[in-house]
CSV table of C-alpha atoms in Angstrom, one decimal:
chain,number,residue,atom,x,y,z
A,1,UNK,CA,73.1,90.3,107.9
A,2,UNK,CA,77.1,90.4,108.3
A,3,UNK,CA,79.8,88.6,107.5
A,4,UNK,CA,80.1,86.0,110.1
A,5,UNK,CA,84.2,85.7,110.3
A,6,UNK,CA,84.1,83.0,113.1
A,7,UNK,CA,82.2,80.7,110.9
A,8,UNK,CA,84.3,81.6,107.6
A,9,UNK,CA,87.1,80.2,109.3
A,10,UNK,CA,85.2,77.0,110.9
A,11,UNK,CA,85.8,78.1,114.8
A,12,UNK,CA,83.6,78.8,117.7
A,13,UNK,CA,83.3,82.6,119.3
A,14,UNK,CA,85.5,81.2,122.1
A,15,UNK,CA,88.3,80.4,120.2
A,16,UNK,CA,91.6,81.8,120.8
A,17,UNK,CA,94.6,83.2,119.0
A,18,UNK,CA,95.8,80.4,118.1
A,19,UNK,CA,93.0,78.5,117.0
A,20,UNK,CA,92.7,81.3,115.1
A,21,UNK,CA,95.7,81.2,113.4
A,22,UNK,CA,95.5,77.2,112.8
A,23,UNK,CA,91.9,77.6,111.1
A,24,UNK,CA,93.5,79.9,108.8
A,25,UNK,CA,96.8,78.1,108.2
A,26,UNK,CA,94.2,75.1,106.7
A,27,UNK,CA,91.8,76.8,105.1
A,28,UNK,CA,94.0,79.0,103.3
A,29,UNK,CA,96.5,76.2,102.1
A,30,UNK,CA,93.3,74.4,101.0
A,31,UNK,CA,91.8,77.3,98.9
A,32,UNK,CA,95.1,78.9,98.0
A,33,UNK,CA,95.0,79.2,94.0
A,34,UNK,CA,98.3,77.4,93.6
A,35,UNK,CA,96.5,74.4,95.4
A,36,UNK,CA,94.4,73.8,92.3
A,37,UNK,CA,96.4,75.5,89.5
A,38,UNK,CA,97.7,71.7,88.0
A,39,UNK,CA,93.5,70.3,88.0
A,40,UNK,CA,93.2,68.9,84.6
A,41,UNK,CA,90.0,70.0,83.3
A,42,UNK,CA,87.8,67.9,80.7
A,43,UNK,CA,86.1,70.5,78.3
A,44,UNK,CA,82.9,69.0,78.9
A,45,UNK,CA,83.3,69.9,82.6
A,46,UNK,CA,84.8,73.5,82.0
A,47,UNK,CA,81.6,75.8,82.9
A,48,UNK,CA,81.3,73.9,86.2
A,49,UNK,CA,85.3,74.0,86.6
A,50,UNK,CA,85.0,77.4,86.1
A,51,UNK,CA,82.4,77.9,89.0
A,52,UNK,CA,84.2,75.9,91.4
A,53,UNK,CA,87.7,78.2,90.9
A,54,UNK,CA,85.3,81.4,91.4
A,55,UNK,CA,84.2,79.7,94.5
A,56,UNK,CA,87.5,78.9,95.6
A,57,UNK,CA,88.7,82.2,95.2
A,58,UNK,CA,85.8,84.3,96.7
A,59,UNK,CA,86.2,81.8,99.6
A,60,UNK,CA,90.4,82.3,99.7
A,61,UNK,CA,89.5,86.2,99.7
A,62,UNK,CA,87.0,86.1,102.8
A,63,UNK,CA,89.3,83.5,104.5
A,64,UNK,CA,92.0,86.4,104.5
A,65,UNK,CA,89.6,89.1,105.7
A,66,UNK,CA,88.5,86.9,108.4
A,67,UNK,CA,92.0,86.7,109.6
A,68,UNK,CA,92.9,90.3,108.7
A,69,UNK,CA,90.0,91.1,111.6
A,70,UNK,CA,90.2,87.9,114.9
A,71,UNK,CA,93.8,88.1,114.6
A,72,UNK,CA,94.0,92.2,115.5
A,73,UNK,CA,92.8,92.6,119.3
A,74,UNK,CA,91.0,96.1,118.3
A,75,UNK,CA,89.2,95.0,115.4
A,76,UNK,CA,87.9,91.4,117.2
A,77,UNK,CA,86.8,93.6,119.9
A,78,UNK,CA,85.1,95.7,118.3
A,79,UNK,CA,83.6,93.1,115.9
A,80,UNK,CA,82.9,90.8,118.8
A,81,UNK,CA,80.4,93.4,120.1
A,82,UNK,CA,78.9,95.4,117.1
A,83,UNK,CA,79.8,92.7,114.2
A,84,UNK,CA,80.7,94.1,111.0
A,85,UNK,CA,78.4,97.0,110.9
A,86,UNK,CA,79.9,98.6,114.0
A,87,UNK,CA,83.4,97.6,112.8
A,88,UNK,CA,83.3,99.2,109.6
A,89,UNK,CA,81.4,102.3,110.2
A,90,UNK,CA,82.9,103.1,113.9
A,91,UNK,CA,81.5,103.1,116.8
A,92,UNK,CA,81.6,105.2,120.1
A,93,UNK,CA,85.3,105.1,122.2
A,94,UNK,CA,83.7,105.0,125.6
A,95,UNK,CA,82.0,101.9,124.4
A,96,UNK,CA,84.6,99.9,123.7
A,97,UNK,CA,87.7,101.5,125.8
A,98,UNK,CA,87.3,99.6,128.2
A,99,UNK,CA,87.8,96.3,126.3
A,100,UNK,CA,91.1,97.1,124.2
A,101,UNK,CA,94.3,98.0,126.1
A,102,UNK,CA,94.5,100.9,123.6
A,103,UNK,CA,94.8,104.7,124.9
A,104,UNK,CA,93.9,105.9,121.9
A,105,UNK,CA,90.1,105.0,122.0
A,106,UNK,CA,90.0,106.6,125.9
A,107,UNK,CA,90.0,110.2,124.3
A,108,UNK,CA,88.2,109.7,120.4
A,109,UNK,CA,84.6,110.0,119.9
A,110,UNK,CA,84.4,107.2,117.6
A,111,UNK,CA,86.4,104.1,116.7
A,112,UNK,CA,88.0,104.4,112.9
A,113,UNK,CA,85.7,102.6,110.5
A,114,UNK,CA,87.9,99.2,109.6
A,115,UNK,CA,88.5,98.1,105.5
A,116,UNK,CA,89.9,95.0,104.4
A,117,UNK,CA,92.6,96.5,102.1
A,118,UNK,CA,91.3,93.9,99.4
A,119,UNK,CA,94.2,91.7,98.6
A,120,UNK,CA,94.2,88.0,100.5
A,121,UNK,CA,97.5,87.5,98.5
A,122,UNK,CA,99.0,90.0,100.5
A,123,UNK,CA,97.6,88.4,104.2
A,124,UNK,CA,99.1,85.1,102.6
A,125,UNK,CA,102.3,86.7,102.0
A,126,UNK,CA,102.4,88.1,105.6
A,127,UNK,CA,101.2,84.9,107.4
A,128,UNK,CA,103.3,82.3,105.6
A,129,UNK,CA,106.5,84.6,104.9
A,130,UNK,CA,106.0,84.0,101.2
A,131,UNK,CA,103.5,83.6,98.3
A,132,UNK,CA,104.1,79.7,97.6
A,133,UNK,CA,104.8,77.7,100.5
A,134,UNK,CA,103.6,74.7,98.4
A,135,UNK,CA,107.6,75.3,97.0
A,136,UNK,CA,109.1,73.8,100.3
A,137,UNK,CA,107.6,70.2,99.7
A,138,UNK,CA,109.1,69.9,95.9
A,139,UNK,CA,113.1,70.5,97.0
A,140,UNK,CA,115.3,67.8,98.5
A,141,UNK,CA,116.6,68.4,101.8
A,142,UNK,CA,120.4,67.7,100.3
A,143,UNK,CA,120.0,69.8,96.9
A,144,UNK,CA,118.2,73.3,99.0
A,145,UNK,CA,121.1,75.1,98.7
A,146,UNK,CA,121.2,75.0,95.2
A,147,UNK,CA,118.3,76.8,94.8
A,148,UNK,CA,119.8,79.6,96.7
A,149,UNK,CA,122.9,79.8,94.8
A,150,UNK,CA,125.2,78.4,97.2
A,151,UNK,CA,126.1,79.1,100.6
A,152,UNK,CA,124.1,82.0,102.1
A,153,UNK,CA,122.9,82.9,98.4
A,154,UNK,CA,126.2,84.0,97.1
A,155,UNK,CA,125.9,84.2,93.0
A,156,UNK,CA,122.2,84.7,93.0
A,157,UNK,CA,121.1,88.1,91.4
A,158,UNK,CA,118.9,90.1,93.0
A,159,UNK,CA,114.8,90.8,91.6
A,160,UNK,CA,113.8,94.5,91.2
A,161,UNK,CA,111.0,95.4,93.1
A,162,UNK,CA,107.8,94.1,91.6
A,163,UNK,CA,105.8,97.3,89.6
A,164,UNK,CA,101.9,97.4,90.3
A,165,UNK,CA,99.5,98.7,88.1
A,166,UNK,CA,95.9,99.3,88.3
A,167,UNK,CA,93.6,97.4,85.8
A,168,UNK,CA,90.3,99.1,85.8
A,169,UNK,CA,87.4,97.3,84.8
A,170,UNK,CA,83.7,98.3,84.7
A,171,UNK,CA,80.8,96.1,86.0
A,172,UNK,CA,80.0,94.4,82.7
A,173,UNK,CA,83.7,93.1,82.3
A,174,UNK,CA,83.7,91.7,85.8
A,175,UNK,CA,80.4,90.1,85.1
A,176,UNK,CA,80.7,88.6,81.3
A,177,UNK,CA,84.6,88.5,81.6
A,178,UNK,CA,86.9,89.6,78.8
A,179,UNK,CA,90.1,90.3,77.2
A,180,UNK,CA,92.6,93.2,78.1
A,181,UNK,CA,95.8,94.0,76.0
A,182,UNK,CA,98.1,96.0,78.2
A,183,UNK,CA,101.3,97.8,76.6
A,184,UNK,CA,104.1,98.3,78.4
A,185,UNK,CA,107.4,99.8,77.5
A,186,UNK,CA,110.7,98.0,79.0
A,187,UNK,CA,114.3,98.3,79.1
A,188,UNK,CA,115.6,94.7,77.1
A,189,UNK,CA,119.4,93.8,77.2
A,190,UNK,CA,120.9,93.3,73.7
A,191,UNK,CA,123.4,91.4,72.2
A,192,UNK,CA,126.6,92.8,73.7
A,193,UNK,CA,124.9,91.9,77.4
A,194,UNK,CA,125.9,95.7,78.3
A,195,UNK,CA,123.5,98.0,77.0
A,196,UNK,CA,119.9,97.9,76.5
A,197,UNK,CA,116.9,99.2,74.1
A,198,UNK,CA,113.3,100.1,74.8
A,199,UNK,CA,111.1,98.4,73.4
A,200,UNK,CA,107.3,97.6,73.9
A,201,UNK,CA,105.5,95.0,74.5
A,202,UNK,CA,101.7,93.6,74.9
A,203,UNK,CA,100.6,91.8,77.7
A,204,UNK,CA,97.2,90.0,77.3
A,205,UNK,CA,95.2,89.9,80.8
A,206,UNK,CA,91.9,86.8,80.3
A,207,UNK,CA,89.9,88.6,82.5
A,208,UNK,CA,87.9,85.5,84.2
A,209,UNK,CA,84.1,86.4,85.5
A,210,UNK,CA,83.4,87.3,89.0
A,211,UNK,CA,86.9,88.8,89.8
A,212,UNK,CA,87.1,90.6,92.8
A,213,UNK,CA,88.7,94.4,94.0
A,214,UNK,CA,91.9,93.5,94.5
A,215,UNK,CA,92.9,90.5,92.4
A,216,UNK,CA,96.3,90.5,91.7
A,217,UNK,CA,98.0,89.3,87.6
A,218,UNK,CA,101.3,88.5,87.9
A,219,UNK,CA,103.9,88.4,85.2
A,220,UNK,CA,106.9,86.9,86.0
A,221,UNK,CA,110.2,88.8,84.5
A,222,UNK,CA,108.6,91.6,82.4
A,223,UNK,CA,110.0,94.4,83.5
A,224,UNK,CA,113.3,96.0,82.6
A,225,UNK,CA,116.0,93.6,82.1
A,226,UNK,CA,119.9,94.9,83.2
A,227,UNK,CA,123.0,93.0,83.4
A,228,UNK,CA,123.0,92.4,87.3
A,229,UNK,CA,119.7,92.0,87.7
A,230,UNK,CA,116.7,90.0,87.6
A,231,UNK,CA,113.5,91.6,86.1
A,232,UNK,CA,111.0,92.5,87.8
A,233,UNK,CA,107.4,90.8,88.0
A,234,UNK,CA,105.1,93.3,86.4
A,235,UNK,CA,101.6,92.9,89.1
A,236,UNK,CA,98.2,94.1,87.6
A,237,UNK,CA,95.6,94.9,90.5
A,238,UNK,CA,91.7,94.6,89.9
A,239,UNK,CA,90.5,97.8,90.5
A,240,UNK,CA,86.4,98.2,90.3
A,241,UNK,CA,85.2,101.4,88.0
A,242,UNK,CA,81.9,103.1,89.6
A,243,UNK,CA,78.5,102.1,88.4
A,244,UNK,CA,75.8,104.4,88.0
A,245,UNK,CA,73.5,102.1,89.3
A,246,UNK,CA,74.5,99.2,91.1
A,247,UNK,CA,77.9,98.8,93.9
A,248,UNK,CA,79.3,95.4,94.1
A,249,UNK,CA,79.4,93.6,97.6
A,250,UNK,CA,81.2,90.1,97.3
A,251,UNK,CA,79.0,88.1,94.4
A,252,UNK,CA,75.9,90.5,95.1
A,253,UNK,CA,74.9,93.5,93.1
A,254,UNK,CA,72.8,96.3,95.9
A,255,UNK,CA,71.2,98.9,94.5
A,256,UNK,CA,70.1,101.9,96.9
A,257,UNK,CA,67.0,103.6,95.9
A,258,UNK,CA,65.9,107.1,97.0
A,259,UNK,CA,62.0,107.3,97.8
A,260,UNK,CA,59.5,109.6,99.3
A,261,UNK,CA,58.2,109.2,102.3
A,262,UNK,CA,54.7,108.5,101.2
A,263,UNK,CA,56.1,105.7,98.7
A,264,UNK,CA,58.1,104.1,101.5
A,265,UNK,CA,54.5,103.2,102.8
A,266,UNK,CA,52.7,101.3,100.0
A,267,UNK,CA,53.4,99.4,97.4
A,268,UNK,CA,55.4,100.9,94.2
A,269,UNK,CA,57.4,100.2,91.3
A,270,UNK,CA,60.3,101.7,90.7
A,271,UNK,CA,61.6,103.9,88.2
């Protein structure tokens, strides 16, 4: 059975776009990381601590997909009347042309298939405008500025663009979790605040278990360092190696099996 995305995000079939968008601005302040990043955990409570942040975050990552889909006219359409199936493996134009103001499905055969680009940090990002809201209740109306650097952000140096990298892991390291030591080589200022060396550093990623395609690791300030600038965030993005025998869907392992005709009849054990 399909993802249900009405009841991910607690609302009924009729609801509209912006019941939509108010189910998701609560649910995804509630689940957001951030939200539970202070939690002071007992170490006789870690294993079940440890559940409940998994939990969290697989629910933070299907809150964003829900989103991602009812708030985009063509994909709720589309989902509305074939449900995920249909909206992720196409379906015919002429079926649902005539519900989506869209020319474009009036002369293809077949809808594009939809995929969740993987990264509810990024539908957060869009949504809210940035990646902490949580910031605006901690600043005092009268001191705001300040953290701008003045009026209109005069004196403030600009960040470099953040640098992505992919951080490939297999089945196993998803499932046991593990340690990664990533090098990197970066531009640091020396003494004279002018010029610069490269040097290299390592970057230790604590993989946790049950992290999903797309997870973003974030470390503030690593990259190269220049007199005018502020470094930039180095961003590590979970990316899921192939498996010979099982594909990953959410917290499930599926495993498609190839069998003869006569076998799909009786009873048999497989290879």
């Amino acid at each position: 059975m399909g993802l249900d995305y009405y009841n991910i995000l607690d609302i009924t079939r009729n609801s509209n776009e912006s019941d939509i968008r108010r189910a998701y601005r609560k649910l995804a302040l509630k689940f957001h990381p951030k939200a539970h990043q202070d939690a002071v955990v007992d170490d006789s409570v870690e294993a079940e601590h440890a559940v409940a942040e998994l939990e969290r975050e697989e629910k933070f990552a299907l809150l964003a997909e829900a989103y991602d889909v009812l708030s985009d006219v063509r994909h709720k359409a589309i989902y509305d009347q074939f449900g995920e199936e249909g909206l992720k493996k196409g379906v015919p134009a002429p079926m649902i042309a005539a519900h989506i103001p869209d020319s474009e499905y009036n002369t293809s055969e077949w809808t594009s298939a939809y995929t969740y680009h993987g990264d509810p940090l990024k539908t957060f990002h869009i949504f809210f405008g940035g990646d902490n809201p949580f910031s605006q209740y901690s600043e005092l109306d009268g001191d705001r500025s300040l953290s701008f650097g003045g009026l209109h952000g005069r004196g403030q140096k600009k960040q470099n663009t953040c640098i992505e990298r992919d951080l490939l892991l297999s089945l196993e390291e998803t499932f046991h979790g593990c340690v990664k030591k990533m090098k990197i080589s970066r531009k640091v200022m020396n003494e004279d605040g002018r010029t610069s060396s490269l040097r290299d550093k390592i970057l230790t990623i604590h993989v946790k278990r049950g992290w999903r395609e797309g997870t973003r690791i974030t470390f503030p300030k690593e990259g190269d360092q220049g007199p005018n600038c502020v470094p930039s965030d180095i961003v590590f993005i979970v990316r899921h190696k192939s498996h010979p025998t099982f594909a990953r869907r959410v917290s499930d392992l599926v495993h498609t099996a190839r069998l003869p005709l006569a076998s799909a009849f009786v009873v048999a054990r497989l290879p």
